[in-house]
C-alpha cells in the first residue's frame, strides 16, 4: 500500500486495469516531505450495448451515435447491387441496414448469419430507417447457410423498424405512374424498387396481379418492396 499526505491508504497499481463500465479513476502522487499533492481524475464512459433491433431503432437519430452492438444471430436478408447496403433481419419481423462506403458483396450474402458481442460502430436514422455504419466485418462471425424467415405481418403494419425483413404477399395489383411501379392489396399501396435486383420491373405490367417475396424497406414515409 501507499499513503497520501494525510495517511489515507491508496493502492499501487503495477499492471493494466480492466474497465468495462463507466468508471472514474483518481490518482495521487505523493513525495516524502510534501504536505499536499494534486489529484488527477479521469472518467471513462462506455457506450450502451444494444442487443435488439427495436432498441437500436428507438435510439437512432439523424446524427451519428457511437454504440456497441451485440449481433444475436441476425441474418442477411439481402445485399444491394452496389454492395454497400447490407439488409439484416432478426427473423421476427425487425430489420436494419448496415451501410458501407465500399462494395461488400464479397463479404456478405443473403443467408449469412451474423454474431458478435459489443461490436463498436455508429448508429444513424437515415430516411426513416436505422443504419449501422463503420461496422468492422472482421469483428463479426459470419456463418453461411442461414434461413431468412418471412415476416408474418400485413402491408399496412410495416414501418421503419421492419426495414430488412423478408415479406411475402399474394394477389397484389400492379400500377405504373411516372415510370414508378406500385403493388396494392386494395387498402395499402407499396412501391417496387430495384436495390437488390436490377431487373425488378422487367416482368411487371399495369393492371396485372402478382404474388411477391421481397425485402422490405422504409424510405421516409414510402413503403417499398425490394425483390431479391
Coordinates of C-alpha atoms in Angstrom, one line a residue:
X1 CA 0.0 0.0 0.0
X2 CA 0.9 3.6 -0.5
X3 CA -0.2 6.6 1.5
X4 CA -1.1 10.2 0.8
X5 CA -0.1 13.2 3.0
X6 CA -2.9 12.6 5.4
X7 CA -2.2 9.0 5.9
X8 CA -5.1 7.6 3.8
X9 CA -4.3 4.3 2.2
X10 CA -4.3 4.0 -1.5
X11 CA -3.4 1.2 -4.0
X12 CA -0.3 1.0 -6.1
X13 CA -1.1 -0.4 -9.5
X14 CA 1.7 -2.3 -11.1
X15 CA -0.2 -3.5 -14.2
X16 CA -3.1 -2.6 -16.5
X17 CA -6.6 -2.0 -15.1
X18 CA -9.6 -3.6 -17.0
X19 CA -12.5 -1.2 -17.1
X20 CA -15.8 -2.4 -18.6
X21 CA -18.3 0.1 -17.4
X22 CA -18.4 3.8 -16.7
X23 CA -15.7 4.4 -14.1
X24 CA -13.9 7.3 -12.5
X25 CA -10.3 6.8 -11.6
X26 CA -8.4 9.1 -9.3
X27 CA -4.6 9.1 -8.9
X28 CA -2.4 11.0 -6.5
X29 CA 1.4 11.3 -6.5
X30 CA 3.0 11.7 -3.0
X31 CA 6.6 12.6 -2.3
X32 CA 8.2 12.5 1.2
X33 CA 8.2 15.9 2.8
X34 CA 5.2 17.2 0.7
X35 CA 2.1 18.3 2.6
X36 CA -0.3 18.1 -0.3
X37 CA -0.4 16.9 -3.9
X38 CA -2.6 17.3 -6.9
X39 CA -5.3 14.7 -7.6
X40 CA -5.7 13.6 -11.2
X41 CA -9.2 12.4 -12.2
X42 CA -10.3 10.6 -15.4
X43 CA -13.8 9.3 -16.1
X44 CA -14.1 6.6 -18.7
X45 CA -17.6 6.3 -20.2
X46 CA -18.6 3.4 -22.4
X47 CA -21.5 3.5 -24.9
X48 CA -24.6 1.5 -24.1
X49 CA -24.6 -2.1 -25.6
X50 CA -27.7 -2.7 -27.8
X51 CA -28.9 -6.2 -28.2
X52 CA -32.1 -5.8 -30.2
X53 CA -33.1 -4.1 -33.4
X54 CA -36.1 -2.3 -32.0
X55 CA -33.8 -0.8 -29.3
X56 CA -31.4 0.4 -32.0
X57 CA -34.3 1.9 -34.0
X58 CA -35.6 3.7 -30.9
X59 CA -32.2 5.1 -30.1
X60 CA -31.3 6.2 -33.7
X61 CA -31.3 10.0 -34.5
X62 CA -30.3 12.0 -37.6
X63 CA -26.8 12.3 -36.1
X64 CA -24.2 9.6 -35.9
X65 CA -24.1 8.0 -32.4
X66 CA -21.3 5.7 -31.2
X67 CA -22.8 2.4 -30.0
X68 CA -21.8 -1.1 -29.1
X69 CA -24.0 -3.7 -30.7
X70 CA -24.4 -7.4 -30.0
X71 CA -25.4 -9.3 -33.1
X72 CA -27.7 -12.1 -32.0
X73 CA -27.8 -14.5 -34.9
X74 CA -29.1 -11.8 -37.2
X75 CA -29.5 -13.0 -40.8
X76 CA -28.6 -11.1 -44.0
X77 CA -31.8 -10.8 -46.0
X78 CA -30.3 -9.2 -49.0
X79 CA -27.3 -7.3 -50.4
X80 CA -27.8 -4.2 -52.6
X81 CA -26.5 -4.4 -56.2
X82 CA -23.9 -1.8 -55.2
X83 CA -22.8 -4.0 -52.3
X84 CA -23.0 -1.0 -49.9
X85 CA -26.4 -1.7 -48.2
X86 CA -26.5 -4.9 -46.3
X87 CA -30.1 -5.7 -45.2
X88 CA -30.3 -7.6 -41.9
X89 CA -33.2 -9.2 -40.0
X90 CA -33.7 -10.8 -36.6
X91 CA -36.2 -13.1 -38.2
X92 CA -39.1 -11.9 -36.1
X93 CA -40.1 -9.1 -38.4
X94 CA -37.5 -6.4 -37.5
X95 CA -34.5 -5.3 -39.6
X96 CA -32.0 -2.6 -40.4
X97 CA -29.3 -1.7 -42.8
X98 CA -25.5 -2.0 -42.4
X99 CA -24.0 0.7 -44.6
X100 CA -20.5 0.6 -46.1
X101 CA -18.7 3.1 -48.3
X102 CA -17.3 0.3 -50.4
X103 CA -18.7 -2.8 -52.1
X104 CA -19.0 -5.6 -49.5
X105 CA -20.8 -8.2 -51.7
X106 CA -17.7 -10.4 -51.5
X107 CA -18.1 -10.4 -47.7
X108 CA -21.8 -10.7 -47.2
X109 CA -24.5 -12.7 -48.9
X110 CA -28.2 -13.4 -48.3
X111 CA -28.5 -16.2 -45.7
X112 CA -25.3 -15.3 -43.8
X113 CA -25.8 -15.4 -40.0
X114 CA -24.1 -12.6 -38.1
X115 CA -22.9 -12.9 -34.5
X116 CA -20.7 -10.7 -32.4
X117 CA -20.6 -9.2 -28.9
X118 CA -20.3 -5.5 -28.2
X119 CA -19.1 -4.6 -31.7
X120 CA -18.2 -0.9 -31.9
X121 CA -20.0 1.1 -34.7
X122 CA -22.1 4.1 -35.3
X123 CA -25.9 4.3 -35.4
X124 CA -28.0 6.7 -37.5
X125 CA -31.6 7.2 -38.6
X126 CA -31.4 7.8 -42.3
X127 CA -34.5 8.2 -44.5
X128 CA -36.7 6.6 -41.9
X129 CA -34.6 3.5 -41.3
X130 CA -32.0 2.7 -38.7
X131 CA -28.5 2.2 -40.2
X132 CA -25.3 0.9 -38.7
X133 CA -22.1 2.5 -40.1
X134 CA -18.4 1.7 -39.7
X135 CA -19.1 -1.9 -38.7
X136 CA -15.8 -3.8 -38.9
X137 CA -16.7 -7.1 -40.6
X138 CA -13.7 -8.8 -39.1
X139 CA -15.3 -8.4 -35.7
X140 CA -18.3 -10.4 -36.8
X141 CA -18.6 -14.1 -37.1
X142 CA -20.2 -14.8 -40.4
X143 CA -21.8 -18.2 -40.9
X144 CA -23.2 -19.2 -44.3
X145 CA -26.3 -21.2 -44.9
X146 CA -28.8 -19.5 -42.6
X147 CA -32.5 -19.2 -43.4
X148 CA -34.4 -15.9 -43.7
X149 CA -37.9 -16.3 -42.3
X150 CA -40.8 -14.4 -43.8
X151 CA -42.3 -11.8 -41.5
X152 CA -46.0 -12.5 -40.7
X153 CA -47.5 -9.0 -40.9
X154 CA -49.8 -7.0 -43.1
X155 CA -48.5 -4.4 -45.5
X156 CA -50.4 -1.8 -43.5
X157 CA -48.4 -2.6 -40.4
X158 CA -45.0 -2.3 -41.9
X159 CA -42.9 0.6 -40.6
X160 CA -39.2 1.7 -40.5
X161 CA -38.2 -0.9 -37.9
X162 CA -39.2 -3.6 -40.4
X163 CA -36.6 -2.5 -42.9
X164 CA -34.6 -5.6 -43.8
X165 CA -37.4 -8.1 -43.0
X166 CA -38.4 -10.6 -45.7
X167 CA -42.1 -10.3 -46.7
X168 CA -44.5 -12.2 -48.9
X169 CA -47.9 -11.0 -50.3
X170 CA -50.3 -12.6 -52.7
X171 CA -52.8 -11.1 -55.2
X172 CA -51.4 -7.6 -55.4
X173 CA -52.5 -5.4 -58.3
X174 CA -49.8 -3.5 -60.2
X175 CA -50.0 0.1 -61.3
X176 CA -47.5 2.3 -63.1
X177 CA -47.1 6.1 -62.6
X178 CA -44.2 8.2 -63.9
X179 CA -42.1 5.1 -64.5
X180 CA -42.6 4.0 -60.9
X181 CA -44.2 0.6 -60.1
X182 CA -46.6 0.0 -57.3
X183 CA -48.4 -3.0 -55.9
X184 CA -51.7 -2.8 -53.9
X185 CA -53.9 -5.1 -51.9
X186 CA -56.7 -2.5 -52.3
X187 CA -56.1 -0.9 -48.9
X188 CA -52.3 -0.4 -48.9
X189 CA -50.0 0.5 -51.8
X190 CA -46.3 -0.3 -51.7
X191 CA -43.7 0.8 -54.2
X192 CA -41.4 -1.7 -56.0
X193 CA -37.7 -0.8 -56.0
X194 CA -34.6 -2.3 -57.6
X195 CA -31.9 -2.1 -54.8
X196 CA -31.4 -5.8 -54.7
X197 CA -32.4 -6.9 -58.2
X198 CA -31.6 -4.7 -61.2
X199 CA -34.4 -6.2 -63.3
X200 CA -37.1 -5.8 -60.7
X201 CA -39.5 -4.2 -63.1
X202 CA -38.9 -6.5 -66.1
X203 CA -42.0 -8.7 -65.7
X204 CA -44.4 -6.2 -64.1
X205 CA -47.3 -4.8 -66.1
X206 CA -50.1 -2.4 -65.1
X207 CA -53.4 -4.0 -64.0
X208 CA -52.0 -7.5 -63.7
X209 CA -52.0 -9.4 -60.4
X210 CA -48.8 -10.7 -58.7
X211 CA -47.5 -12.6 -55.7
X212 CA -44.2 -11.2 -54.4
X213 CA -41.5 -12.2 -52.0
X214 CA -39.1 -9.3 -51.2
X215 CA -37.1 -7.4 -48.6
X216 CA -39.0 -4.5 -47.1
X217 CA -37.6 -1.0 -46.9
X218 CA -39.0 2.2 -45.4
X219 CA -37.9 5.3 -47.3
X220 CA -39.2 8.1 -45.1
X221 CA -43.0 7.7 -45.4
X222 CA -42.8 5.5 -48.5
X223 CA -43.2 1.7 -48.1
X224 CA -41.0 -0.2 -50.6
X225 CA -40.5 -3.9 -51.5
X226 CA -37.1 -4.9 -52.9
X227 CA -37.4 -8.1 -55.0
X228 CA -34.3 -10.4 -54.5

